[in-house]
Coordinates of C-alpha atoms in Angstrom, one line a residue:
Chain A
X1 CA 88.7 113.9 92.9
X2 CA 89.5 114.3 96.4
X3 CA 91.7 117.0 98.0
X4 CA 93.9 113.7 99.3
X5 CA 93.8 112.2 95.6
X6 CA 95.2 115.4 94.0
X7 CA 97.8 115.6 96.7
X8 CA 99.1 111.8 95.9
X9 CA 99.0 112.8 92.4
X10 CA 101.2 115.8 92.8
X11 CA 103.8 113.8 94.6
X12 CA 103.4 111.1 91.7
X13 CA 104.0 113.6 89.2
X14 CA 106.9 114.9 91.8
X15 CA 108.4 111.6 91.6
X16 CA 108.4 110.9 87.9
X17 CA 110.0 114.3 87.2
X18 CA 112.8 113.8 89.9
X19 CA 113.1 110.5 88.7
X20 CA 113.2 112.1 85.0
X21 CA 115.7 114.4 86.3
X22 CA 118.3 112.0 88.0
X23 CA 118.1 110.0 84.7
X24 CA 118.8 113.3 82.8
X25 CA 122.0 114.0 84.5
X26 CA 122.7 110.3 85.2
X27 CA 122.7 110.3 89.0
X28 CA 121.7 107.4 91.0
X29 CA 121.7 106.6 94.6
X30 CA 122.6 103.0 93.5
X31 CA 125.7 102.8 91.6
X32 CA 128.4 101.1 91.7
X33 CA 131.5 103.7 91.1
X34 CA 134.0 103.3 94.0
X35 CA 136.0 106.2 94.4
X36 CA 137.8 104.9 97.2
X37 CA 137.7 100.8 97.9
X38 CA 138.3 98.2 95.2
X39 CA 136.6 94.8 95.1
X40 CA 139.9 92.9 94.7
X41 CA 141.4 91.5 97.3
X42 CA 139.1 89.7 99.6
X43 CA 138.2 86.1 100.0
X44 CA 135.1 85.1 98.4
X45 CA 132.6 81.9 98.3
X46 CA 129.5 80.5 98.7
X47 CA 127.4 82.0 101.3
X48 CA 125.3 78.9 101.2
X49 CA 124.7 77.3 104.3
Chain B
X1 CA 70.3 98.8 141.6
X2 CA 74.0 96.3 141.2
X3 CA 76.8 96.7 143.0
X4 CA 80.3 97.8 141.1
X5 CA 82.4 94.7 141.2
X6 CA 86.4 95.0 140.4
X7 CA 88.0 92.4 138.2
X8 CA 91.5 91.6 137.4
X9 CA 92.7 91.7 133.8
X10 CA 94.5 88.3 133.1
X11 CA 96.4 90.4 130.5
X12 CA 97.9 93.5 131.8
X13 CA 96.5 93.1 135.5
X14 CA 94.8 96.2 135.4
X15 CA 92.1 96.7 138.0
X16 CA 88.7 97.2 136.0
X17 CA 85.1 98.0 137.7
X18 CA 82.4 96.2 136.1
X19 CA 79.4 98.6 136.6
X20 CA 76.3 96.4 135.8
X21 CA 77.4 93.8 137.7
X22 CA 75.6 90.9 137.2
X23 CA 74.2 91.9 133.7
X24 CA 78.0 92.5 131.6
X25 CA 78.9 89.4 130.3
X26 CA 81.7 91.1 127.8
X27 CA 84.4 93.5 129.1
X28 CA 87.1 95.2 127.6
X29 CA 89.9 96.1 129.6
X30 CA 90.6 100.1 129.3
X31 CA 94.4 99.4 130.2
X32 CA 95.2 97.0 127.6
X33 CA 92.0 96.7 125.2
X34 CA 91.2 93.0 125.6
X35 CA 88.4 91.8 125.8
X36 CA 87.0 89.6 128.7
X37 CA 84.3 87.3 129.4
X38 CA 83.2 87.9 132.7
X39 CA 80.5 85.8 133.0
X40 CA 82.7 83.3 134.4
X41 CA 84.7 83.5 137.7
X42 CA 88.2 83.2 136.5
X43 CA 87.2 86.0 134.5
X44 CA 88.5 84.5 130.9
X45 CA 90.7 86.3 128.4
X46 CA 88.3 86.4 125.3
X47 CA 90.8 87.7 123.3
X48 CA 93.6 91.0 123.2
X49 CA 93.5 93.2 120.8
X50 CA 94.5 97.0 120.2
X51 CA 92.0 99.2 120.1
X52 CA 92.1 103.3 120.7
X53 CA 89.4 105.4 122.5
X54 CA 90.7 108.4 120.4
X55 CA 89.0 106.5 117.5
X56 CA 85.4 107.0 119.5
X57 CA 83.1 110.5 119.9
X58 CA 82.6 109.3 123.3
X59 CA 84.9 107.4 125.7
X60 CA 83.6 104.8 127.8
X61 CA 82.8 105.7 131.5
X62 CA 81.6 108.9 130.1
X63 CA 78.9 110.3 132.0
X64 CA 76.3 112.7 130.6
X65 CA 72.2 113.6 131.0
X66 CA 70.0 113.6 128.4
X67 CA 66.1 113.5 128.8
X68 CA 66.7 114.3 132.7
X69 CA 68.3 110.6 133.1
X70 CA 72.0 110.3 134.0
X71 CA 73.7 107.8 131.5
X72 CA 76.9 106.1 131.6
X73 CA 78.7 105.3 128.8
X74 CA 79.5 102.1 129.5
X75 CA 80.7 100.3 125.7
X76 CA 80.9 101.5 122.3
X77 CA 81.0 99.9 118.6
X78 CA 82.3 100.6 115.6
X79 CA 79.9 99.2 113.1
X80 CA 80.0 98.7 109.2
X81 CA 78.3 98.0 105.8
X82 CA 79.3 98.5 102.5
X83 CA 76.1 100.7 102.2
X84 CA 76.5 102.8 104.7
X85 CA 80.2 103.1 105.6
X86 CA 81.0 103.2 109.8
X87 CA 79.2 104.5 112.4
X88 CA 79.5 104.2 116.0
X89 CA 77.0 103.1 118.8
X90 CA 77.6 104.0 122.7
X91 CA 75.8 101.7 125.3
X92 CA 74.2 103.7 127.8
X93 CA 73.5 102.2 131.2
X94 CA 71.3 103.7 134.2
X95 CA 70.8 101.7 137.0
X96 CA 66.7 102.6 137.3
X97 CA 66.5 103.3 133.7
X98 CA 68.6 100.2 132.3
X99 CA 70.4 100.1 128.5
X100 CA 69.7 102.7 126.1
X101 CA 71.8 103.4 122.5
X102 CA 73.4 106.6 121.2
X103 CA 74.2 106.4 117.4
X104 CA 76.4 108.3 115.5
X105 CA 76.1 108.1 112.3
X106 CA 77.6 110.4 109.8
X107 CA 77.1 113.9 111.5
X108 CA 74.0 112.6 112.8
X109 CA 73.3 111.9 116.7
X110 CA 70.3 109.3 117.1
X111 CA 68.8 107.9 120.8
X112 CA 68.0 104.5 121.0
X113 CA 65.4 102.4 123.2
X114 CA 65.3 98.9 122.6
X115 CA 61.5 97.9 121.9
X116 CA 59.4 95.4 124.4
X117 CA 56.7 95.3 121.8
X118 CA 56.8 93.9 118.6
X119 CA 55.8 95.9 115.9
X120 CA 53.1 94.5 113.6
X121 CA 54.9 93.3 110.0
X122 CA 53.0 94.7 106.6
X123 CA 54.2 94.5 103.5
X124 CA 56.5 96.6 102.5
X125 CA 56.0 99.0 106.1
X126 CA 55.4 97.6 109.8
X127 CA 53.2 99.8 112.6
X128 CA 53.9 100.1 115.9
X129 CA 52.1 102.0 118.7
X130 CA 49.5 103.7 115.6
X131 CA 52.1 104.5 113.9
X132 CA 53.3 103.5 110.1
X133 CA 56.7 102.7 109.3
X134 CA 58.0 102.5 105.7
X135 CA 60.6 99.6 105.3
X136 CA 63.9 101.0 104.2
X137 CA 66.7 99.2 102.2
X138 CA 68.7 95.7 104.2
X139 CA 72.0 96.0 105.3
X140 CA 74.8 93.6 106.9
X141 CA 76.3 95.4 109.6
X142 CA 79.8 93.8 110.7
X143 CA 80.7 94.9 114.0
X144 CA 84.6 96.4 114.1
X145 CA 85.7 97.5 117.2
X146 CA 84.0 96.3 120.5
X147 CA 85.6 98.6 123.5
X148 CA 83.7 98.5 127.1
X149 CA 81.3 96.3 128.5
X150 CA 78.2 94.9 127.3
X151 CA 75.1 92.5 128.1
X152 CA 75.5 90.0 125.5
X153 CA 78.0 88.4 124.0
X154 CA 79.7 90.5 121.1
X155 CA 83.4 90.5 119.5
X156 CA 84.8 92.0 116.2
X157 CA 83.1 90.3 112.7
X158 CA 80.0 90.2 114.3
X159 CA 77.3 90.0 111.8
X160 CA 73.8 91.1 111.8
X161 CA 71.8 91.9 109.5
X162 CA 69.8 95.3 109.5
X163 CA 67.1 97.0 108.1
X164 CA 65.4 100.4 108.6
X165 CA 62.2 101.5 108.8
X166 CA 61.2 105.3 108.8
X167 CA 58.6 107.5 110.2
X168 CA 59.8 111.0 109.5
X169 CA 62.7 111.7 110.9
X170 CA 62.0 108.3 113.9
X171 CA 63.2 105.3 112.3
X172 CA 62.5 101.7 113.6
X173 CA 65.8 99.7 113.3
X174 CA 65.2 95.8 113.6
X175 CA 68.5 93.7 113.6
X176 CA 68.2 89.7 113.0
X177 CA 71.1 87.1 113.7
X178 CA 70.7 83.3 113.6
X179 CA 69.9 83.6 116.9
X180 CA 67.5 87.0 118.0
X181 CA 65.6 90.0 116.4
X182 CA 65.6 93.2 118.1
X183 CA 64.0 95.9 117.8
X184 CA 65.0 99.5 118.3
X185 CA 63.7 103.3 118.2
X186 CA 65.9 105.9 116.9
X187 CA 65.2 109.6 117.4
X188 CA 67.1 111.9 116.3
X189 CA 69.0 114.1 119.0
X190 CA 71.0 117.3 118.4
X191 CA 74.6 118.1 117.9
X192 CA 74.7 120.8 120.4
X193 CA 72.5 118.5 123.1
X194 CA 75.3 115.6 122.5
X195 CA 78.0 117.8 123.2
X196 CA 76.4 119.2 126.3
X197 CA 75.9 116.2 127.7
X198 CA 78.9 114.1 127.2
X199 CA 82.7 114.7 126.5
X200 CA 82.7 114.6 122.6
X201 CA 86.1 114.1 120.8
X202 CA 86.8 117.4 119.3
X203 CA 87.2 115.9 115.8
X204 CA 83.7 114.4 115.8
X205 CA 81.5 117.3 116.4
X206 CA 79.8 118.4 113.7
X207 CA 82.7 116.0 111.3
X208 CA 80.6 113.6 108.8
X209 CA 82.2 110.3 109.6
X210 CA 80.4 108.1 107.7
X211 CA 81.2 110.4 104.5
X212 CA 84.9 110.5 105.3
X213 CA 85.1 106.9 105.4
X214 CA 83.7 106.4 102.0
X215 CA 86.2 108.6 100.8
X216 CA 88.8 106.4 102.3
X217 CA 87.1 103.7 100.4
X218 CA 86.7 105.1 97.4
X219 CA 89.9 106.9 96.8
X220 CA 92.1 104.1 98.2
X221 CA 92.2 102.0 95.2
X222 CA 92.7 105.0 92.9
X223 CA 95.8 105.8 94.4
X224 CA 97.6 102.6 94.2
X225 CA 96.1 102.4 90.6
X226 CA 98.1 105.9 90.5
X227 CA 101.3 104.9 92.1
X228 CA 101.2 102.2 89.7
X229 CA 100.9 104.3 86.3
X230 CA 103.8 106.5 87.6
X231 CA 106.0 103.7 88.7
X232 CA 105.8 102.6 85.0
X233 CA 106.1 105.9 83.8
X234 CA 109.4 106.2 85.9
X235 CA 110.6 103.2 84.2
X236 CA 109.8 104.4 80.8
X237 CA 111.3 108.0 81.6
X238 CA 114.3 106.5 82.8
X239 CA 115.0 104.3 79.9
X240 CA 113.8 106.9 77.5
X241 CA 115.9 109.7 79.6
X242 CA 119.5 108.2 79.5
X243 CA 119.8 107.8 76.3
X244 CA 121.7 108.2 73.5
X245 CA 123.0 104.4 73.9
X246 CA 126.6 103.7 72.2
X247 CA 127.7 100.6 73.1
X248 CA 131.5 99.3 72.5
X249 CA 132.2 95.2 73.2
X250 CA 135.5 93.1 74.1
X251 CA 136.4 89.3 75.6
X252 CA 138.8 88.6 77.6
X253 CA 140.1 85.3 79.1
X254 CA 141.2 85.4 82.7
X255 CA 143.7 82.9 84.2
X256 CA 142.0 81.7 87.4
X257 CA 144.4 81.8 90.1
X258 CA 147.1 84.1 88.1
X259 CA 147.8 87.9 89.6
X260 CA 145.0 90.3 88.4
X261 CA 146.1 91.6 84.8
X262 CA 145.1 94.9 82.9
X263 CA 143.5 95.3 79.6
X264 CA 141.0 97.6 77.4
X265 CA 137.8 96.8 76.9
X266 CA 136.9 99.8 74.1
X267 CA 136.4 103.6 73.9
X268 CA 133.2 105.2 75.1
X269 CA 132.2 108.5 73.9
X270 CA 129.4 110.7 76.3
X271 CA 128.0 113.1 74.7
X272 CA 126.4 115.1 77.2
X273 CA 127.0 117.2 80.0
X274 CA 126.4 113.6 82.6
X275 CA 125.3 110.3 81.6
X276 CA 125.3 106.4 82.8
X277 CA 127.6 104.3 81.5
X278 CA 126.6 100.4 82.3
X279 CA 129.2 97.7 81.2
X280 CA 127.9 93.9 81.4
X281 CA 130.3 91.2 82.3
X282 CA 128.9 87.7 81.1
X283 CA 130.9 84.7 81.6
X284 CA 129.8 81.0 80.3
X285 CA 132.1 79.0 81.4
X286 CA 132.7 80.1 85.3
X287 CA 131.5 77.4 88.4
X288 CA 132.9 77.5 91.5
X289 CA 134.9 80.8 91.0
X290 CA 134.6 84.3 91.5
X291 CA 135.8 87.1 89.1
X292 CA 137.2 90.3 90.4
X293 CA 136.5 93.4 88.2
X294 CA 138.0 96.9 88.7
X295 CA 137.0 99.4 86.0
X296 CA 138.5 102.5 85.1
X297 CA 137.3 105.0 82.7
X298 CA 139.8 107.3 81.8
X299 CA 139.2 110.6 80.1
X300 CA 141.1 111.1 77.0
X301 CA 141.4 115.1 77.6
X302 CA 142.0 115.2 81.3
X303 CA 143.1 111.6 82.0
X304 CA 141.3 111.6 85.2
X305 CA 140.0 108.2 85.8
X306 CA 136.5 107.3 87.3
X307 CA 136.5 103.8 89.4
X308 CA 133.8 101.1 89.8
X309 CA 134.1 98.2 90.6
X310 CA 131.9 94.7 89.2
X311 CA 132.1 91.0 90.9
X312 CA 131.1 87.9 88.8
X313 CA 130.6 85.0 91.3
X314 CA 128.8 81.1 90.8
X315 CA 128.9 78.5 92.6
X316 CA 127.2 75.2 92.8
X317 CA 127.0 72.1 95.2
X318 CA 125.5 69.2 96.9
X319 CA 124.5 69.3 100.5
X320 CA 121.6 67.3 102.3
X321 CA 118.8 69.0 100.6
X322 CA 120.3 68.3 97.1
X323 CA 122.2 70.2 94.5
X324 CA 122.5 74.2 95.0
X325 CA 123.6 77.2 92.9
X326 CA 124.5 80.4 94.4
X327 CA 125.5 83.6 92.5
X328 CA 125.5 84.7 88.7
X329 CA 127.4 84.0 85.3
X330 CA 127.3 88.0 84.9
X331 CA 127.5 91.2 86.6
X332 CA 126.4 94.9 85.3
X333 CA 128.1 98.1 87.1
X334 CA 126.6 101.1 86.9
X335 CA 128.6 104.2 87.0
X336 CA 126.9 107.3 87.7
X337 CA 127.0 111.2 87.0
X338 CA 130.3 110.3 83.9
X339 CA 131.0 113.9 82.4
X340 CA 130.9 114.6 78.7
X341 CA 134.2 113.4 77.0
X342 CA 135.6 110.5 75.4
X343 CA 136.9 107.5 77.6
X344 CA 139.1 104.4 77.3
X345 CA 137.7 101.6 79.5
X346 CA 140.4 99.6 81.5
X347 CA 139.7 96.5 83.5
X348 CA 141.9 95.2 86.0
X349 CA 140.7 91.9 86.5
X350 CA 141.6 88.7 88.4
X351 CA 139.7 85.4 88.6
X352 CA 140.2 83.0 91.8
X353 CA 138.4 79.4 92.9
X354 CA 136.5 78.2 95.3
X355 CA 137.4 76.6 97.6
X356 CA 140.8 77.0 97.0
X357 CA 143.0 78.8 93.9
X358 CA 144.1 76.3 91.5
X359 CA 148.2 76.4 91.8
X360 CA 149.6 78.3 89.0
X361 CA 153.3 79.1 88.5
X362 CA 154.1 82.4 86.5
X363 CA 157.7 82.7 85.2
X364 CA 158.9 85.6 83.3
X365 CA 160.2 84.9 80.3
X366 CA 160.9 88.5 78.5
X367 CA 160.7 91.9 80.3
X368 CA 157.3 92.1 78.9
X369 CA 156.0 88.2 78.3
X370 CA 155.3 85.9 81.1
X371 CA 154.0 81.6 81.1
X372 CA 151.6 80.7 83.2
X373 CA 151.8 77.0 84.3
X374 CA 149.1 74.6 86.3
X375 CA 150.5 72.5 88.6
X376 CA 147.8 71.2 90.0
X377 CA 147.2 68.3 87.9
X378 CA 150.1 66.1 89.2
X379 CA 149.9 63.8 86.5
X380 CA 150.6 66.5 84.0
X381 CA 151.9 69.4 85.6
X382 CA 152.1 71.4 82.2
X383 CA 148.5 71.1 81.8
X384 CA 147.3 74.5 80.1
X385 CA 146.2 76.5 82.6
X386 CA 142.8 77.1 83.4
X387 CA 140.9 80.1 81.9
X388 CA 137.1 81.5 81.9
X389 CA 136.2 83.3 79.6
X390 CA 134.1 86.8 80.1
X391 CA 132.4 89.3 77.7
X392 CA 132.0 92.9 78.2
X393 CA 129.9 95.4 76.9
X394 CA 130.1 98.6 77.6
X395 CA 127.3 101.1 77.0
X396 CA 126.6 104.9 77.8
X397 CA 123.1 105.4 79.7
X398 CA 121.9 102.8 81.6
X399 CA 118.5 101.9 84.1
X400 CA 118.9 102.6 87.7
X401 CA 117.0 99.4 89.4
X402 CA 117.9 100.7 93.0
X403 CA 116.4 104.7 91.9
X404 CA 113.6 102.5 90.4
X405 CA 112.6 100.8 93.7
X406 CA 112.8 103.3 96.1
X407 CA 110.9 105.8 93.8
X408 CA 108.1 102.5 93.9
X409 CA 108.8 102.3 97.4
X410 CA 108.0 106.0 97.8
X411 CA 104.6 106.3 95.5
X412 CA 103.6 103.2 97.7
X413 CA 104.2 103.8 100.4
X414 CA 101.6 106.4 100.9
X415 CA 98.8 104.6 100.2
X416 CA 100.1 101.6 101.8
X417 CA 100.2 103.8 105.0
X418 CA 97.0 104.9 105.0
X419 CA 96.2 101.4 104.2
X420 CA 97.7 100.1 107.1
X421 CA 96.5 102.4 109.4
X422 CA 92.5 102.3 108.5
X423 CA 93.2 98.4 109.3
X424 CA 95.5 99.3 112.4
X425 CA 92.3 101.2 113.3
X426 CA 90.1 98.3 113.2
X427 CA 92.1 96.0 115.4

């Protein structure tokens, strides 16, 4: 195993464990809470064409 | 002895000095890196590629003496195999002495003088000048990077296929294509006497190229095999990780058109310091309409709310290219970081059409009961008004497809890199 292999498998495990983590406490980059707009309102429809 | 003649780059319109006039037939332009034929008098763009002389020991229009005889470096390869990994080759050019090779292969500097004579073919060796040379293992050498200028016509995928033949530490290299065999004599030349003579990129001296690049190779497919394993071990830990799952469900019907109403979809209890909570709106009977949904979890204890929000929107048409469908029956809103407690789920939620709202007329008939009438069907205006119908389900934990992505575009992203740049190299 290469120097550059173990490196890439330290930031794999780094990246399961942070991902481990973020589950744990339930923190995501991607939610969808809205703390300050609401979805209401707006005009909607097809984007399609 | 030629005279220098200066050509024009059609590409960049660099100046460029061909130094064995009347021999070069391919040049590669040091401004730009394309490659020229020059053999012609309009001096034709072959073809423009990038290529870096950082990626070289030696850098062409190098000069340097070895054996008493001032060389020029005048072009250099990259060459390959799947035996042997990459090595480079530097064209020397004198004008009383003519072409000679310098090899680098590996850590390992070799000279090379293109044979007149034949050597005599044997079996399983070949002699030449009294001398026996034992025939080595075959090898297709693919030519990667062509940078300078050269006698014969050469440009990247160039095949040929080689085979070595060794006398101690001279070896005897012959190279067939379709259309020539050459021969040529390698002797090996020092490190230090390499370095002496020409300008050697820092990072080659004494650096074992050829076994670097078979790392590259070999190690390469091992780490997207390991950026695969942990992307599905991020999955798994995520699913696993965000649990316990309690799950509470409700329907509601929604007036399309009518002013958003309020209602409760259930009671969610977390039971740990921060969890997910995921609630999945599914509606079956929803076309051309979009359905506004406002969440509130309210804590029991505090009554501080958390907000999301969720959008259910379909629609489906006809245009030139046939029918189309745009959008979902269902929506799932992840809220994130919900602290331990137990929570009543609100949803304020309003449904609308597409293009327009159908036209609904809300009286109030008590202080807390109102009618909702259609009037868009003129033939009976007190049609029932028109509903879709939407089930929620409300869960604590969840899966986090936008963590789960950029932690795939992360692990990838490193060997994709490197991935990218050995071929960026190449070109």
């Amino acid at each position: 195993m290469t120097l550059r292999l173990k490196l890439f498998t330290a930031w794999c495990l780094f990246l399961v464990a942070t991902s481990g983590v973020a589950s744990y406490y339930g923190w995501s980059l991607f939610a969808d809470s809205a703390s300050t707009s609401s979805s209401s309102g707006g005009a909607r429809g097809p984007t399609h064409k | 002895m030629t005279q220098p003649r200066a050509v024009i780059c059609p590409s960049c319109g660099g100046s460029i000095e061909i130094r064995a006039a009347g021999y070069t037939v391919t040049l590669g332009c040091r401004y730009c890196g394309s490659v020229l034929d020059v053999a012609h008098e309009d001096v034709r763009l072959i073809k423009a590629y990038r290529r870096a002389v950082k990626n070289f020991a030696i850098a062409p229009g190098a000069r340097g003496t070895l054996f008493d005889v001032e060389w020029e470096v005048i072009g250099a390869l990259r060459r390959r195999s799947a035996e042997s990994g990459d090595w480079q080759e530097f064209l020397l050019f004198n004008p009383y002495s003519g072409y000679r090779w310098l090899v680098l292969a590996g850590a390992e500097w070799q000279f090379g003088t293109m044979l007149l004579d034949r050597p005599e073919n044997g079996p399983r060796s070949v002699s030449w000048r009294g001398g026996d040379y034992l025939r080595g293992d075959s090898e297709t050498a693919t030519t990667v990077t062509v940078l300078g200028e050269f006698y014969w016509k050469i440009a990247r995928g160039d095949e040929a296929r080689a085979t070595a033949y060794t006398r101690g530490a001279e070896v005897l290299s012959c190279e067939s294509t379709a259309d020539e065999t050459n021969w040529t004599q390698l002797i090996p030349l020092d490190d230090s006497a390499v370095s002496a003579a020409f300008a050697v990129e820092r990072k080659f001296v004494g650096a074992p190229q050829r076994r670097a690049r078979r790392n590259d190779t070999d190690d390469l497919p091992m780490m997207f095999l390991f950026a695969l394993i942990a992307l599905l071990a991020v999955g798994l830990v995520q699913e696993l990780v965000s649990r316990p799952r309690v799950c509470t469900e409700s329907t509601s019907e929604i007036i399309v058109g009518a002013p958003s109403f309020t209602t409760r979809i259930g009671t969610l209890e977390v039971r740990r310091a921060y969890q997910f909570v995921t609630i999945s709106a599914v509606s079956s009977n929803i076309n051309n309409r979009w359905i506004d949904l406002d969440y509130s979890l309210v804590n029991r204890q505090t009554q501080q709310s958390i907000d999301a929000y969720g959008l259910i929107e379909y629609y489906t048409g006809t245009d030139s290219d046939g029918p189309w469908t745009e959008g979902s029956t269902g929506a799932e809103t992840l809220i994130a970081s919900v602290p331990r407690g137990t929570y009543d789920i609100y949803l304020d939620g309003g449904a609308h059409g597409w293009p327009n709202d159908p036209s609904v007329t809300v009286k109030q008939v008590k202080p807390d009961e109102w009618t909702v009438q259609t009037s868009a069907d003129a033939e009976n205006p007190w049609a029932p008004p028109e509903k879709v119908t939407v089930w929620f389900t409300a869960c604590t934990g969840g899966f986090s497809w936008g963590m789960f992505w950029l932690i795939g575009f992360l692990l990838f992203a490193v060997p994709g890199a490197m991935l990218w740049w050995r071929h960026r190299e190449d070109d």
